[in-house]
CSV table of C-alpha atoms in Angstrom, one decimal:
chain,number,residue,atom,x,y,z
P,1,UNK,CA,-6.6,-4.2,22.5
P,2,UNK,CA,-5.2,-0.9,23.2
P,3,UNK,CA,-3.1,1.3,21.1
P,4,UNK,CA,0.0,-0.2,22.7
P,5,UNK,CA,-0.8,-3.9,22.1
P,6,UNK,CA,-1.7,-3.1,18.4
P,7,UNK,CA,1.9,-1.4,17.9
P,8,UNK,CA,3.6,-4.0,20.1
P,9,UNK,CA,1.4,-6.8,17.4
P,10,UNK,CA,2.5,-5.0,14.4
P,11,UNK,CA,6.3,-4.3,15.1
P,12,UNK,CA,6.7,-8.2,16.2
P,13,UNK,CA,5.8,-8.5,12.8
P,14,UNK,CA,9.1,-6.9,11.7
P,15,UNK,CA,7.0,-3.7,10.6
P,16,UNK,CA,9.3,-0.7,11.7
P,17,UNK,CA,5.8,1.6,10.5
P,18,UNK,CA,2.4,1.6,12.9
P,19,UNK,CA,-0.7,2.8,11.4
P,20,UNK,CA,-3.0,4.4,13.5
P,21,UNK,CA,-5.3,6.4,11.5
P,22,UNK,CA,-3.1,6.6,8.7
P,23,UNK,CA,0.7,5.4,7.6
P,24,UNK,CA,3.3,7.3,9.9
P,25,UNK,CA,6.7,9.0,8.3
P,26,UNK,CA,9.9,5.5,8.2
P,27,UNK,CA,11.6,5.0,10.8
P,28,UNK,CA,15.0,7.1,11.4
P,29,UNK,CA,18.3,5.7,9.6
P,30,UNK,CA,19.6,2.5,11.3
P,31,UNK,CA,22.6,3.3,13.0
P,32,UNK,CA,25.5,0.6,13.8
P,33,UNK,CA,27.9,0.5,16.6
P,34,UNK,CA,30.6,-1.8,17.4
P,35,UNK,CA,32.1,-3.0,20.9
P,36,UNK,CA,35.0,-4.9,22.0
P,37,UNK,CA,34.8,-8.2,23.2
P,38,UNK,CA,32.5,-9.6,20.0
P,39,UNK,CA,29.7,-7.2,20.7
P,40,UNK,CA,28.0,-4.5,18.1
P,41,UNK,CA,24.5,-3.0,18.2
P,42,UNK,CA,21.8,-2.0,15.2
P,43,UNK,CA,19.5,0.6,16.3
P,44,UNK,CA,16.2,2.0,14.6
P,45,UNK,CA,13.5,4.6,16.3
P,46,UNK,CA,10.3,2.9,15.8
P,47,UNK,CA,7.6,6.0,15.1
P,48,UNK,CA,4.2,5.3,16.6
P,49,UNK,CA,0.9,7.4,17.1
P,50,UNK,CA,1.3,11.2,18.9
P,51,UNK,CA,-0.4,9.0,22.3
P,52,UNK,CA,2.3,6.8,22.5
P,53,UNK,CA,6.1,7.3,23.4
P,54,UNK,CA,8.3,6.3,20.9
P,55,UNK,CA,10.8,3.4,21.0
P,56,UNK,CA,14.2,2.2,19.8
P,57,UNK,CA,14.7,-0.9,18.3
P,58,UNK,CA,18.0,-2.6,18.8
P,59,UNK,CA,19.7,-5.8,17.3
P,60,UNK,CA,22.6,-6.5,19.7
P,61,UNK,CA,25.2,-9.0,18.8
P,62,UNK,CA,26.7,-11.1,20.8
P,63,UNK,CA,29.0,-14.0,20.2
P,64,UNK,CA,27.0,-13.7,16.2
P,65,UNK,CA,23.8,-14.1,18.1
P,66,UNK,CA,21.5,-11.1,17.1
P,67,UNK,CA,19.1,-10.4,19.8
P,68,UNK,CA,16.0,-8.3,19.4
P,69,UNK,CA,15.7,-5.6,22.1
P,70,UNK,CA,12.7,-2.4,22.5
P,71,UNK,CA,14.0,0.3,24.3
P,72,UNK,CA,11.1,2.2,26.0
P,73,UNK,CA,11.0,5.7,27.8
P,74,UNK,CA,8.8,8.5,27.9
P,75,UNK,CA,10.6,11.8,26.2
P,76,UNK,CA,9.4,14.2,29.3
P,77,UNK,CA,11.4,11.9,31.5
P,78,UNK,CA,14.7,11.9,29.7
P,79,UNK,CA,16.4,8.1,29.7
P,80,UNK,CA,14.4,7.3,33.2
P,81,UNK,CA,15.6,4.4,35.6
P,82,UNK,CA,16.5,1.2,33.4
P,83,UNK,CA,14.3,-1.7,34.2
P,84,UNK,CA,15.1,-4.8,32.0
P,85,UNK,CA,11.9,-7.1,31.7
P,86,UNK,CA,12.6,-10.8,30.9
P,87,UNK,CA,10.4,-13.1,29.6
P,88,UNK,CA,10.7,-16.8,30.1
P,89,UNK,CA,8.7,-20.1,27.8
P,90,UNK,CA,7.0,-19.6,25.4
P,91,UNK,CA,6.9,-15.9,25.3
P,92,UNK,CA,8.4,-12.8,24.0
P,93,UNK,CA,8.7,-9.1,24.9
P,94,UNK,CA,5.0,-8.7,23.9
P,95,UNK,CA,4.9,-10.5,27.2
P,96,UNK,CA,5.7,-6.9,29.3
P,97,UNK,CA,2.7,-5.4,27.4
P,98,UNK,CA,0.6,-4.3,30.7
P,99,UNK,CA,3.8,-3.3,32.3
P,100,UNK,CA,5.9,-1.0,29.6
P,101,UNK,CA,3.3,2.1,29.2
P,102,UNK,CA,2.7,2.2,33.3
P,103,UNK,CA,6.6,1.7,33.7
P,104,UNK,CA,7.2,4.7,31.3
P,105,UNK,CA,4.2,7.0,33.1
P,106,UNK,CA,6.0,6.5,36.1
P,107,UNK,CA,9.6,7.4,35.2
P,108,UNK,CA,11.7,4.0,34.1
P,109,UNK,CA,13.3,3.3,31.1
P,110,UNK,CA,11.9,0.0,30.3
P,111,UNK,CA,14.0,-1.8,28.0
P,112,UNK,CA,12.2,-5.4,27.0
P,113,UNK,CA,14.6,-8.3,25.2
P,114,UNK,CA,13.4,-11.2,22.8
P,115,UNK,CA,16.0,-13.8,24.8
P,116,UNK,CA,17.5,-16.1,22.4
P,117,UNK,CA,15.3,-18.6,20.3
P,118,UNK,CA,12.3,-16.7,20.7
P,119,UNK,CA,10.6,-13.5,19.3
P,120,UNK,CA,12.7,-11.3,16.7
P,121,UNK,CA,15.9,-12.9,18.5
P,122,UNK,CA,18.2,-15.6,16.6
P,123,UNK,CA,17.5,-19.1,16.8
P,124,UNK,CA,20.8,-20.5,17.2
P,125,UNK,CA,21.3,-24.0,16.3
P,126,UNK,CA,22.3,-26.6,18.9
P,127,UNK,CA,21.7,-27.8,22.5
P,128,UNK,CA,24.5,-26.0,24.3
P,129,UNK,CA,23.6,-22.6,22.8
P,130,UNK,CA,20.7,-22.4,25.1
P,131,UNK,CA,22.5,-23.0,28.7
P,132,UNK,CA,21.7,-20.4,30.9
P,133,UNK,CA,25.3,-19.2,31.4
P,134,UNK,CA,25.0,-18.1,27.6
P,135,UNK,CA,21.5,-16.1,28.8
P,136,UNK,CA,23.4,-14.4,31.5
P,137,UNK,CA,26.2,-13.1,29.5
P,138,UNK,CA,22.8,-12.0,26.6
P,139,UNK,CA,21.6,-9.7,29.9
P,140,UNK,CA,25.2,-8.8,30.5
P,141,UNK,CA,25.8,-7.6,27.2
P,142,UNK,CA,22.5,-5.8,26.8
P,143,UNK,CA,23.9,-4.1,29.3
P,144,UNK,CA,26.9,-3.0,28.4
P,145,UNK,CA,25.5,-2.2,24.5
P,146,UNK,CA,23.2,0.0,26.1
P,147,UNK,CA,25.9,1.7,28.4
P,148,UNK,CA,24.0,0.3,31.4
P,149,UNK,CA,26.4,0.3,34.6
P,150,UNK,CA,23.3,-1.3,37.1
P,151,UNK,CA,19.5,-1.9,36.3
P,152,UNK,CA,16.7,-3.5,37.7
P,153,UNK,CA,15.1,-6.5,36.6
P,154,UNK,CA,11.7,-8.1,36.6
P,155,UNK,CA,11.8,-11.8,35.3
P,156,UNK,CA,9.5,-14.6,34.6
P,157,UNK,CA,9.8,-18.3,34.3
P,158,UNK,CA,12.9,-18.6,32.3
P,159,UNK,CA,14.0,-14.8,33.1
P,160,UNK,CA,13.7,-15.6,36.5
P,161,UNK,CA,16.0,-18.1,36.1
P,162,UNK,CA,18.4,-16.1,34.1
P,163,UNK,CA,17.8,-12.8,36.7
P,164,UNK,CA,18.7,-15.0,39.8
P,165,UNK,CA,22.0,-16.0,38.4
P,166,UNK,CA,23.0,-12.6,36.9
P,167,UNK,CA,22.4,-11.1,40.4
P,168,UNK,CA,24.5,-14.0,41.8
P,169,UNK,CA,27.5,-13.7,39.7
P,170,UNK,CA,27.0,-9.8,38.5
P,171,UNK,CA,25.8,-8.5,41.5
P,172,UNK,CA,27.3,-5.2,40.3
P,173,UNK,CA,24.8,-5.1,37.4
P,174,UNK,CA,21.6,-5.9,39.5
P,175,UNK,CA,20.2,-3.1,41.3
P,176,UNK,CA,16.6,-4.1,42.5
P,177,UNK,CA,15.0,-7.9,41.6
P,178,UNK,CA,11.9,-8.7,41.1
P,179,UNK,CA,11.8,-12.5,39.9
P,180,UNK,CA,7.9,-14.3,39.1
P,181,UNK,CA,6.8,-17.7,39.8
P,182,UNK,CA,10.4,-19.4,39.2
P,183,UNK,CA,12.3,-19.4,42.7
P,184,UNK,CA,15.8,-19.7,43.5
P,185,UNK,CA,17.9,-22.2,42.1
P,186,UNK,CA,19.2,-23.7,45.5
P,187,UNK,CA,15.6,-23.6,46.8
P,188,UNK,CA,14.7,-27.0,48.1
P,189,UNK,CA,12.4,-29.3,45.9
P,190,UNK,CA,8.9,-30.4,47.3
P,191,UNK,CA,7.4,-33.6,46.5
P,192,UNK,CA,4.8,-31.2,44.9
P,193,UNK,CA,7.2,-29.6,42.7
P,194,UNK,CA,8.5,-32.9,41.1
P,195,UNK,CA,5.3,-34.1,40.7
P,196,UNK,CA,4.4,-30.6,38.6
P,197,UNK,CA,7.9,-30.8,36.7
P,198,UNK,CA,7.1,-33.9,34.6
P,199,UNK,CA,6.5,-31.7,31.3
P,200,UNK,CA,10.0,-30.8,31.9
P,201,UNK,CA,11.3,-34.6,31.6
P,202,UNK,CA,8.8,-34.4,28.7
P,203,UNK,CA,10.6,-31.8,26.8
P,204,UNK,CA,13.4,-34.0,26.5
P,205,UNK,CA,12.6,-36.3,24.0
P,206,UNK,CA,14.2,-34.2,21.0
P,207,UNK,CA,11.9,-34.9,18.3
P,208,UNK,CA,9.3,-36.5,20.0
P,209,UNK,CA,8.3,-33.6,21.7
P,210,UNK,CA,7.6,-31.6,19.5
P,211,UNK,CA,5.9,-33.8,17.1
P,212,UNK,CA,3.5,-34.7,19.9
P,213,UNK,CA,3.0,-30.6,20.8
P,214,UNK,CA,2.4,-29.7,17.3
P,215,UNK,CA,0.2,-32.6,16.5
P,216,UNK,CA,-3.9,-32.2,15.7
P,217,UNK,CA,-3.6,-28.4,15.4
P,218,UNK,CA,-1.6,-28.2,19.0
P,219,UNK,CA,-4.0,-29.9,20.6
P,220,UNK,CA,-1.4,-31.3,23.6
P,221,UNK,CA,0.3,-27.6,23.6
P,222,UNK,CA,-3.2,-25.9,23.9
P,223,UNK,CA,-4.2,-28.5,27.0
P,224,UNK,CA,-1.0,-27.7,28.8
P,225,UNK,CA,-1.6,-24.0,28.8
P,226,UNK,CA,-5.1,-24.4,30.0
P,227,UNK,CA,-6.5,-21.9,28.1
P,228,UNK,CA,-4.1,-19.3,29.5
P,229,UNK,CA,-0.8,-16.9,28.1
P,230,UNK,CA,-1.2,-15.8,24.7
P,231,UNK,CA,-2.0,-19.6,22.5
P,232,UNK,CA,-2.7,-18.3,19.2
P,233,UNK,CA,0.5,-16.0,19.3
P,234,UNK,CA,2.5,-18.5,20.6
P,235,UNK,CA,1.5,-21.3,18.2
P,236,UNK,CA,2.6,-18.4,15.4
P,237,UNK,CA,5.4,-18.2,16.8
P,238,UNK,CA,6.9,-21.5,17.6
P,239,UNK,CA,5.8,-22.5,14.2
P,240,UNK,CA,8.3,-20.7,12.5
P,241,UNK,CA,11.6,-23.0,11.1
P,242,UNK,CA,13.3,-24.2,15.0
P,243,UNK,CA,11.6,-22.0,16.6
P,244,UNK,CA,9.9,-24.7,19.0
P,245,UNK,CA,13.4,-27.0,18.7
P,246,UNK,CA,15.0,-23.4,19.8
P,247,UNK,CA,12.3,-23.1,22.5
P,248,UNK,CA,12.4,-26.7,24.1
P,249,UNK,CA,16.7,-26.7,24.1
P,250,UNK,CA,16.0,-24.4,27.6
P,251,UNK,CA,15.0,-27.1,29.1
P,252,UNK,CA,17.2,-29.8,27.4
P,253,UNK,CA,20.6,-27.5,28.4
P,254,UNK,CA,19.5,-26.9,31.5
P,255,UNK,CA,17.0,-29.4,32.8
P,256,UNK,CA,18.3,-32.7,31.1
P,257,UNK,CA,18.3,-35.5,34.1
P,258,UNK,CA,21.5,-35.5,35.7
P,259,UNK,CA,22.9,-38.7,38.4
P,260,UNK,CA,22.8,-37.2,41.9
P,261,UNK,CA,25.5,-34.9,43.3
P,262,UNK,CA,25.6,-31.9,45.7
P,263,UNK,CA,24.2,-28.6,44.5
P,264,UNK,CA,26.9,-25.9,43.3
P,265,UNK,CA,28.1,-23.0,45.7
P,266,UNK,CA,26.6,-19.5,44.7
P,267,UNK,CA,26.6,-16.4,47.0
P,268,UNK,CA,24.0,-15.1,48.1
P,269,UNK,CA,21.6,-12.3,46.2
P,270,UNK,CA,22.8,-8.9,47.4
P,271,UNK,CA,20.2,-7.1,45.7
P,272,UNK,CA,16.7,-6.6,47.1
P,273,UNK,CA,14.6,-9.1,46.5
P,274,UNK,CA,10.7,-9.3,45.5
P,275,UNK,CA,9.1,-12.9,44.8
P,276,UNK,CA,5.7,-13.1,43.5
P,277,UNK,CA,3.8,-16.8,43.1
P,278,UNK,CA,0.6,-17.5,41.7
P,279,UNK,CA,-2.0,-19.6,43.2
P,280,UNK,CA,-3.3,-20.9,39.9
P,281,UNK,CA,0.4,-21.8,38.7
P,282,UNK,CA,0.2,-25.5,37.5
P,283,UNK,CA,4.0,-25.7,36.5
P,284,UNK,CA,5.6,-24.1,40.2
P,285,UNK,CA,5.1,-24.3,43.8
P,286,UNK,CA,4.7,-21.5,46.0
P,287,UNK,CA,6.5,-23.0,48.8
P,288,UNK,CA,10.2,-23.1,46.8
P,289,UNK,CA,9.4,-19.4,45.9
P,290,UNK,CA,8.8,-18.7,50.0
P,291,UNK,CA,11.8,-20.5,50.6
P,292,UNK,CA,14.0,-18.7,48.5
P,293,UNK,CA,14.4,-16.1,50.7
P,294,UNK,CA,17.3,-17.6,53.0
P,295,UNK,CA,19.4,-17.2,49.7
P,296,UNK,CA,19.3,-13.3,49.6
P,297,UNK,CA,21.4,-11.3,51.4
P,298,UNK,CA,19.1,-7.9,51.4
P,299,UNK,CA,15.9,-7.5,51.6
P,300,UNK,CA,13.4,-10.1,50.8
P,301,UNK,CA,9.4,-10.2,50.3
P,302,UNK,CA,7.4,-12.8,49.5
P,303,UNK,CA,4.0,-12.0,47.4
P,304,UNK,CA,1.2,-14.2,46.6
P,305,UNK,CA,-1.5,-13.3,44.0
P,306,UNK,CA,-4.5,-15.2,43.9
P,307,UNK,CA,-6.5,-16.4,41.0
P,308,UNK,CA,-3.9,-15.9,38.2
P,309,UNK,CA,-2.3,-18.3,36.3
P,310,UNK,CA,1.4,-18.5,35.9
P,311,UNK,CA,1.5,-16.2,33.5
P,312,UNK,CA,1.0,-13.0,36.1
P,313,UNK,CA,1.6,-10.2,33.9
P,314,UNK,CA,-1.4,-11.3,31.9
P,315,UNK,CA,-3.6,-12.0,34.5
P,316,UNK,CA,-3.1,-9.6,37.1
P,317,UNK,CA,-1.7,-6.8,35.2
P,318,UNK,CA,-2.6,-3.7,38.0
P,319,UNK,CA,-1.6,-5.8,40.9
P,320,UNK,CA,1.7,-6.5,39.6
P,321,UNK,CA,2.1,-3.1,38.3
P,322,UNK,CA,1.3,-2.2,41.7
P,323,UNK,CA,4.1,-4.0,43.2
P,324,UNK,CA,6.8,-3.4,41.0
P,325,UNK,CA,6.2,0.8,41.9
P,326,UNK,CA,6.5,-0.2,45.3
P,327,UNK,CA,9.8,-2.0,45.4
P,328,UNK,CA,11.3,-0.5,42.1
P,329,UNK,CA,10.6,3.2,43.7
């Protein structure tokens, strides 16, 4: 573990100090800031060792949802380009942890959110608090607490999700996208893809669920990762009060089984467009990521990495990093 992934462990902790050969001076004085529109913003400069850049850490409120936010960027670059990483199920920011440090030697401002009902983020109660048109306006409000006209964003699973459909209906906000493993809504379903989906009919069983995942020390949760993302931390995690009820309402606002009617109308993606797949995904087919290309407007590429899992900022840290300097610029 490097001297970023023990400061990313300790801060998701709730530690605002990080040791590294001896206790660094507090943290600066929180400062608070209010917008219109039910919005306000904590911030707190998170000190770390002379090696690293430091951070701020914001709690943004939206619609009295507080969600945890880093703000990374390297001082001898000033604010850099905004990037806004998104993490999808069962992560967190800690997700980005490959990606942040080679983001900030290269320029961006890479600002990383806990999306709500995981991480340092609220765990609001209730089905409906998790639909994804609540996660858009999160993004959208990030946004604007931060005084971010336009950024781009790099999305997995769930933030893929979310990223699509902020670039659909805020296309203003979205500058470059660059969504993992999840493909575009409207993309056609393949006989393989159902067939791969039934842990999301799974997830639906509101109780059921989660006493079978957290049952003989996780043993069904640790099967279905296949011995890949980060288990232990995630176990930690979701075993916090809701926090795997907060988790699993993703899927059961947005995934619950619906009777049959025709798919809603959304414009195309006018922002550039990078897809990445993962041969060893067990939860997504490529071929819906390939095929969400007819729904964007500008420039599209299709990337495929071999041998990683789904979880591709884990497993093929440099090729990604790679690719996102290549079409982030």
């Amino acid at each position: 573990m490097n001297d970023y992934s023990k400061q990313m462990s300790v801060n998701s902790r709730g530690s605002f100090i990080v040791g590294l050969g001896g206790v660094l001076a507090a943290a600066a004085a929180l400062t608070k800031t209010t917008f219109g529109g039910g919005l306000e913003r904590d911030s707190q400069l998170v000190p770390t060792s002379p090696s690293t850049p430091r951070y701020t850490e914001h709690h943004i409120r939206r619609d009295g949802v507080s969600l945890h936010v880093e703000d990374h960027h390297a001082e001898e670059h000033g604010s850099g380009k905004p990037v806004v990483l998104l993490h999808g199920w069962p992560d967190s920011a800690y997700l980005w942890r490959n990606q942040i440090p080679f983001l900030l030697a290269n320029g961006f401002r890479a600002i990383a959110p806990d999306q709500r009902g995981f991480g340092r983020s609220d765990r609001p109660q209730g089905v409906a608090a998790y639909s994804l048109q609540n996660a858009v306006a999160d993004l959208v409000g990030i946004l604007d607490a931060l005084g971010i006209d336009a950024a781009d964003i790099v999305a997995h699973d769930w933030g893929a999700a979310v990223a699509w459909l902020t670039a659909t209906a805020h296309p203003n906000r979205v500058r470059r996208l660059v969504v993992l493993s999840v493909p575009h809504p409207l993309a056609p379903y393949t006989l393989r893809q159902r067939e791969m989906a039934w842990y999301q009919l799974f997830f639906q069983f509101e109780g059921i669920t989660e006493a079978w995942l957290q049952h003989d020390n996780w043993a069904l949760f640790r099967e279905m990762l296949r011995g890949n993302g980060d288990i232990n931390r995630y176990i930690s995690d979701l075993s916090r009060p809701y926090a795997l009820k907060a988790s699993l309402n993703w899927y059961r606002a947005n995934l619950a089984p619906r009777l049959p009617a025709s798919p809603p109308k959304l414009p195309p993606v006018e922002a550039p467009t990078l897809g990445i797949w993962s041969s060893n995904d067990h939860y997504l087919d490529g071929e819906r990521m390939k095929m969400s290309g007819q729904f964007v407007k500008a420039r599209w590429r299709y990337e495929q990495i071999d041998d990683a899992s789904h979880w591709i900022p884990l497993d093929a840290p440099d090729r990604l990093n790679h690719l996102l300097i290549e079409w982030l610029g």
